[in-house]
Coordinates of C-alpha atoms in Angstrom, one line a residue:
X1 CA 21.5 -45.3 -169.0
X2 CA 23.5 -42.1 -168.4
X3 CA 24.6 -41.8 -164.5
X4 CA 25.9 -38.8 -162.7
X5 CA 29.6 -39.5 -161.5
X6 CA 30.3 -39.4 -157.7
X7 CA 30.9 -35.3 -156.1
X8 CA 29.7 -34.2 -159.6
X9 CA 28.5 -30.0 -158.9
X10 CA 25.0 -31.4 -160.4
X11 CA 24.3 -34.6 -158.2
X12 CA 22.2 -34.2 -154.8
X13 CA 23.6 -34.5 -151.9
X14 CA 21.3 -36.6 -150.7
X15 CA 18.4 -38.1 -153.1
X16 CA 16.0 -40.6 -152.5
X17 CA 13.9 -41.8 -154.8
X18 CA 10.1 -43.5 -153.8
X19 CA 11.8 -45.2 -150.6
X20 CA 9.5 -47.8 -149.4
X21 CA 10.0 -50.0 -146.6
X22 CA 7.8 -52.9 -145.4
X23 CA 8.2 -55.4 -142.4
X24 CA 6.1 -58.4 -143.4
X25 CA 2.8 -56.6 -143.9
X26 CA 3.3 -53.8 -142.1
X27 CA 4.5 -50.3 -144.3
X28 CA 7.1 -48.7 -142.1
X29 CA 7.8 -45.6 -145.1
X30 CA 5.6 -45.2 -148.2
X31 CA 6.8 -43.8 -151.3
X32 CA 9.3 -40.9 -149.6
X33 CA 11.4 -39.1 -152.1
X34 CA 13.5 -36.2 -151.7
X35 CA 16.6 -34.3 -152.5
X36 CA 19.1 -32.1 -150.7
X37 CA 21.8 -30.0 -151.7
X38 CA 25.4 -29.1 -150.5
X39 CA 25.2 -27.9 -147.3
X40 CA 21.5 -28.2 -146.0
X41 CA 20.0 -29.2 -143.1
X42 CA 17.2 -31.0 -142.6
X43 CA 15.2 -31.4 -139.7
X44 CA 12.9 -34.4 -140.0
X45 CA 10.0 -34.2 -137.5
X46 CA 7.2 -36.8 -136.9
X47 CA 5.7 -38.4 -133.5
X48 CA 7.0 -42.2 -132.9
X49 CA 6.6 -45.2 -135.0
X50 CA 6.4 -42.7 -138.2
X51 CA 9.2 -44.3 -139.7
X52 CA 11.9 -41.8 -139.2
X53 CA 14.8 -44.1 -137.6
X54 CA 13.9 -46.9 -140.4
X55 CA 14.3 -43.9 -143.3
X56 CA 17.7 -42.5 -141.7
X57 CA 19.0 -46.1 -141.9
X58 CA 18.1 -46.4 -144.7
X59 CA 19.8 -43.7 -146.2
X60 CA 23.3 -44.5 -144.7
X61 CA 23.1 -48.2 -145.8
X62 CA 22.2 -50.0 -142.9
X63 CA 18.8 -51.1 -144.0
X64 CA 17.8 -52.0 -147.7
X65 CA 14.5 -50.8 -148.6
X66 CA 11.7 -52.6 -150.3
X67 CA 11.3 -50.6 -153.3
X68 CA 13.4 -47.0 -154.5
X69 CA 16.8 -45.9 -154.2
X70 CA 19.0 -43.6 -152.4
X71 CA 22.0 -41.9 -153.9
X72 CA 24.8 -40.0 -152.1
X73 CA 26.5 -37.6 -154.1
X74 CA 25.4 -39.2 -157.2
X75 CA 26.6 -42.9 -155.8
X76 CA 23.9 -45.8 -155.4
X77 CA 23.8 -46.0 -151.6
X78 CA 23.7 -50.3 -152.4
X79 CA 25.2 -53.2 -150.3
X80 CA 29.5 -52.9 -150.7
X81 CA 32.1 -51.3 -149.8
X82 CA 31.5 -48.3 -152.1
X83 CA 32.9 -44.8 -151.9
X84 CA 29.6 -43.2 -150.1
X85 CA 30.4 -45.1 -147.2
X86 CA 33.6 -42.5 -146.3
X87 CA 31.2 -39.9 -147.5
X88 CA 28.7 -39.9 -145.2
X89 CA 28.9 -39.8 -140.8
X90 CA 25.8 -41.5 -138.5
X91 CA 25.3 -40.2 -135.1
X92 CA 22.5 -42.5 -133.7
X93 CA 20.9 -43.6 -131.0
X94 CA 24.3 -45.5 -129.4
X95 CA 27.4 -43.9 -129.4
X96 CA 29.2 -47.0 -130.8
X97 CA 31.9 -45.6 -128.4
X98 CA 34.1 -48.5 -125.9
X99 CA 33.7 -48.0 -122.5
X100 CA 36.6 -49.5 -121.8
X101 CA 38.9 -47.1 -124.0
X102 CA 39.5 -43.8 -123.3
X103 CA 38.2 -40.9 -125.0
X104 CA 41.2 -40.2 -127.1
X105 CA 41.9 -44.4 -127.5
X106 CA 38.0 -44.4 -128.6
X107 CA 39.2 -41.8 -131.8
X108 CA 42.6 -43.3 -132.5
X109 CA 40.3 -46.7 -133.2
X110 CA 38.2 -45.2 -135.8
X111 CA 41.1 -42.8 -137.4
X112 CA 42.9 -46.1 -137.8
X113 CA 39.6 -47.8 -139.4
X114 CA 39.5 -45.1 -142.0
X115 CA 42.8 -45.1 -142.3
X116 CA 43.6 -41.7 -141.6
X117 CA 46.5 -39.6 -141.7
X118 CA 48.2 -37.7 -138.7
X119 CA 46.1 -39.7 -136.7
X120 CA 47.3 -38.1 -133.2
X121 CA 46.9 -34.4 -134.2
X122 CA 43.5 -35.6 -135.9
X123 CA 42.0 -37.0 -132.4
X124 CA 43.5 -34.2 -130.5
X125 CA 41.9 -31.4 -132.9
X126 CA 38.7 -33.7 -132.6
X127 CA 38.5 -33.9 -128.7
X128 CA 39.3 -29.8 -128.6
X129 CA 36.2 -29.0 -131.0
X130 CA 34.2 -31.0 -128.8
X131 CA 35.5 -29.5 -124.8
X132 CA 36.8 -33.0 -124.2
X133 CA 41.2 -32.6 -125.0
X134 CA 40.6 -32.5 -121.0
X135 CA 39.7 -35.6 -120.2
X136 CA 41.3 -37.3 -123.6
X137 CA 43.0 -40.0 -120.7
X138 CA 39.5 -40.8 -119.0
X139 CA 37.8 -43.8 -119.9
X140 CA 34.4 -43.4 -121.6
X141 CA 32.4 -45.0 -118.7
X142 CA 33.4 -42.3 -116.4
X143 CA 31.7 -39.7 -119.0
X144 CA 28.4 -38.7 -118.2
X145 CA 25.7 -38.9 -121.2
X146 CA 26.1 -35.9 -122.6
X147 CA 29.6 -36.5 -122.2
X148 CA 29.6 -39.4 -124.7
X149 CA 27.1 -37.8 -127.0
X150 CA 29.9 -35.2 -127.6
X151 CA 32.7 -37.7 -128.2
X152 CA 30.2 -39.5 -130.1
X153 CA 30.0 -36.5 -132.4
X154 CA 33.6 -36.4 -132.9
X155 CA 33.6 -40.1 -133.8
X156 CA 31.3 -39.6 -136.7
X157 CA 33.1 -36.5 -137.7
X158 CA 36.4 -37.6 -137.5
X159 CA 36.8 -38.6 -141.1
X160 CA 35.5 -35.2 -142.3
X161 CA 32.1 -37.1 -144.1
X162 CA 30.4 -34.3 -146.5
X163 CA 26.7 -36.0 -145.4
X164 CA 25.8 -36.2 -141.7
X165 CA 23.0 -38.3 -139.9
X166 CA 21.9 -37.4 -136.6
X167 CA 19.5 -39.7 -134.7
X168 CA 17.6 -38.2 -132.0
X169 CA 20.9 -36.9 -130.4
X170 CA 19.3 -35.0 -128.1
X171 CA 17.8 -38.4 -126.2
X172 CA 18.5 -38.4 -122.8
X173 CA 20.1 -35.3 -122.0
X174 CA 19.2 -32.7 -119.3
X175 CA 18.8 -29.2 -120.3
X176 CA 22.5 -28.3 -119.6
X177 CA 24.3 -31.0 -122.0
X178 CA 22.2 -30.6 -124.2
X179 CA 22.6 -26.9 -124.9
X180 CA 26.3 -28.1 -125.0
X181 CA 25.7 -30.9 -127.6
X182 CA 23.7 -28.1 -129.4
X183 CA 26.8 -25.8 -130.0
X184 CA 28.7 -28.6 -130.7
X185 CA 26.2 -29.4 -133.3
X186 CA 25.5 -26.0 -134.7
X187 CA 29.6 -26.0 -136.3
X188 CA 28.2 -28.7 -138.6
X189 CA 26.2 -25.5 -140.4
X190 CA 29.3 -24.5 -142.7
X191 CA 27.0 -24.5 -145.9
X192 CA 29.6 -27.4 -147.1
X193 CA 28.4 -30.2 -145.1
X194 CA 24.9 -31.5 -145.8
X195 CA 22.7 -32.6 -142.5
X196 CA 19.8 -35.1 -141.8
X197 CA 18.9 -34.3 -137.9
X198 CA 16.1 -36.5 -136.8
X199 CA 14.7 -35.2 -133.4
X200 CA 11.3 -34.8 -131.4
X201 CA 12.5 -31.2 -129.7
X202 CA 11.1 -28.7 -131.8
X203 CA 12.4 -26.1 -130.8
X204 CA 16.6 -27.3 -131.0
X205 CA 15.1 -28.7 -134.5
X206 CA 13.7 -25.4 -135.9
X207 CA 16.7 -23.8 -134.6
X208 CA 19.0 -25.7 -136.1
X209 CA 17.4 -26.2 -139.9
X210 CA 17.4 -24.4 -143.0
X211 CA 14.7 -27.2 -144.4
X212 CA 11.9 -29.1 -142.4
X213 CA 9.9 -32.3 -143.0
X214 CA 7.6 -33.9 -141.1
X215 CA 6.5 -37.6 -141.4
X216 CA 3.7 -39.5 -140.1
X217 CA 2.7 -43.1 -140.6
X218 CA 5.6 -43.5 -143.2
X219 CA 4.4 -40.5 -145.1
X220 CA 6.7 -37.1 -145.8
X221 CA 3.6 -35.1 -145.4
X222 CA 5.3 -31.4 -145.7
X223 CA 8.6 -30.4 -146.4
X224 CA 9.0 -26.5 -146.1
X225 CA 12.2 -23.8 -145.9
X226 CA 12.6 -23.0 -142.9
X227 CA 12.3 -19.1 -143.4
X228 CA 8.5 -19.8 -144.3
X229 CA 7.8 -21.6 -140.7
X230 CA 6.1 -19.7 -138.3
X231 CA 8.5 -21.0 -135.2
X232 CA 6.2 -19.3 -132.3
X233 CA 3.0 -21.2 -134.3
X234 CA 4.9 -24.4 -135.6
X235 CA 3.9 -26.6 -132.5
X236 CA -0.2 -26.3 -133.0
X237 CA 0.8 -26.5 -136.8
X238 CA 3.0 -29.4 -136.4
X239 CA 0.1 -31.0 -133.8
X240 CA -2.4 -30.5 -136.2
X241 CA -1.0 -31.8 -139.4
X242 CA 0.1 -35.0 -137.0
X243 CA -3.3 -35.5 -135.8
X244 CA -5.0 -35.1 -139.6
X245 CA -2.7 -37.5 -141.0
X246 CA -2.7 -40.6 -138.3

């Protein structure tokens, strides 16, 4: 069987290919297949218990799925130690961050893990993108939580992944830190990085996308462009298809 090599111009970003995923008896996704191209960004909507934290693990190789496939540039997302693993970056619901090391300790741990060069100019490039060069010296249980979600951001883009996973990243976070994480979040829109944002604000969401799903009960049951979505509409739309489909 012919395969597509790794970073080839033709493979997806991201593909996934009749994903299913079932716990016991009980379907968590059903049949979702899709494909994303270098440099878009997908917002994935869908009210909770649809599935949408089991698919995004999925797709970074945290979680096998029961039936179908996922490839990353062309590479069988598959148990290993294989090359999509420094392709891709996971933002999820914990920071995996130290609270006992500080902010710029927290990068130098994970530049070292991937082995990266220039390691000091690396985390000090990374805390400046993300306000923090500041308080590089404070330790990361001083930070407020919007605080570490910024950090947290640079930790998954420290080794310059060309596919990004965010998982709910705007959990938690008062109005202010937020629109802060959302700047910090709106450089990832360079139209060479691809992005999977997972979220329940619909508004930051439609902001932030160039493609939208929804999902419900497991099921993708639209994906749309974002220039054809209505955003003053798109909460009775999205309300409606939700209550149709449970």
């Amino acid at each position: 069987m012919t395969t597509v090599d790794a970073g080839s111009a033709t493979a997806p970003a991201v593909e996934a290919r009749q994903v299913e995923k079932r716990y016991g008896p009980v379907p968590a996704l059903r049949g979702v297949s899709f494909s994303l191209a270098a440099g878009e960004f997908l917002t994935l909507f869908g009210p909770n218990g649809a599935g949408k934290t089991t698919l995004l693990r999925i797709l970074c190789g945290a979680v096998r799925p029961t039936r179908g496939s996922v490839h990353v540039e062309g590479e069988p997302v598959a148990d290993g130690e294989g090359g999509w693993r420094r392709r891709i970056g996971l933002l999820s619901h914990q920071t995996f961050l130290y609270p006992g090391l500080s902010a710029a300790e927290n990068l130098e741990f994970y530049a070292k893990l991937y082995d990266l060069p220039d390691r000091r100019a690396l985390v000090e490039r990374a805390l400046e993108g993300v306000g923090l060069a500041e308080r590089r010296g404070d330790l990361v249980r001083t930070f407020s939580r919007g605080m570490q979600q910024r950090l947290a951001v640079a930790r998954t883009l420290l080794h310059d992944p060309a596919v990004v996973f965010l998982d709910e990243p705007y959990t938690g976070l008062d109005p202010h830190a937020a629109a802060m994480l959302n700047r910090t979040l709106a450089r990832l829109r360079d139209e060479r990085r691809t992005v999977v944002l997972v979220t329940h604000n619909l508004s930051q969401g439609l902001e932030m996308a160039d493609r939208v799903a929804v999902q419900v009960r497991g099921r993708w049951i639209s994906d749309e462009p974002r220039g054809s979505v209505d955003a003053a509409a798109f909460e009775r739309v999205y309300t409606d298809r939700v209550a149709a489909a449970v």
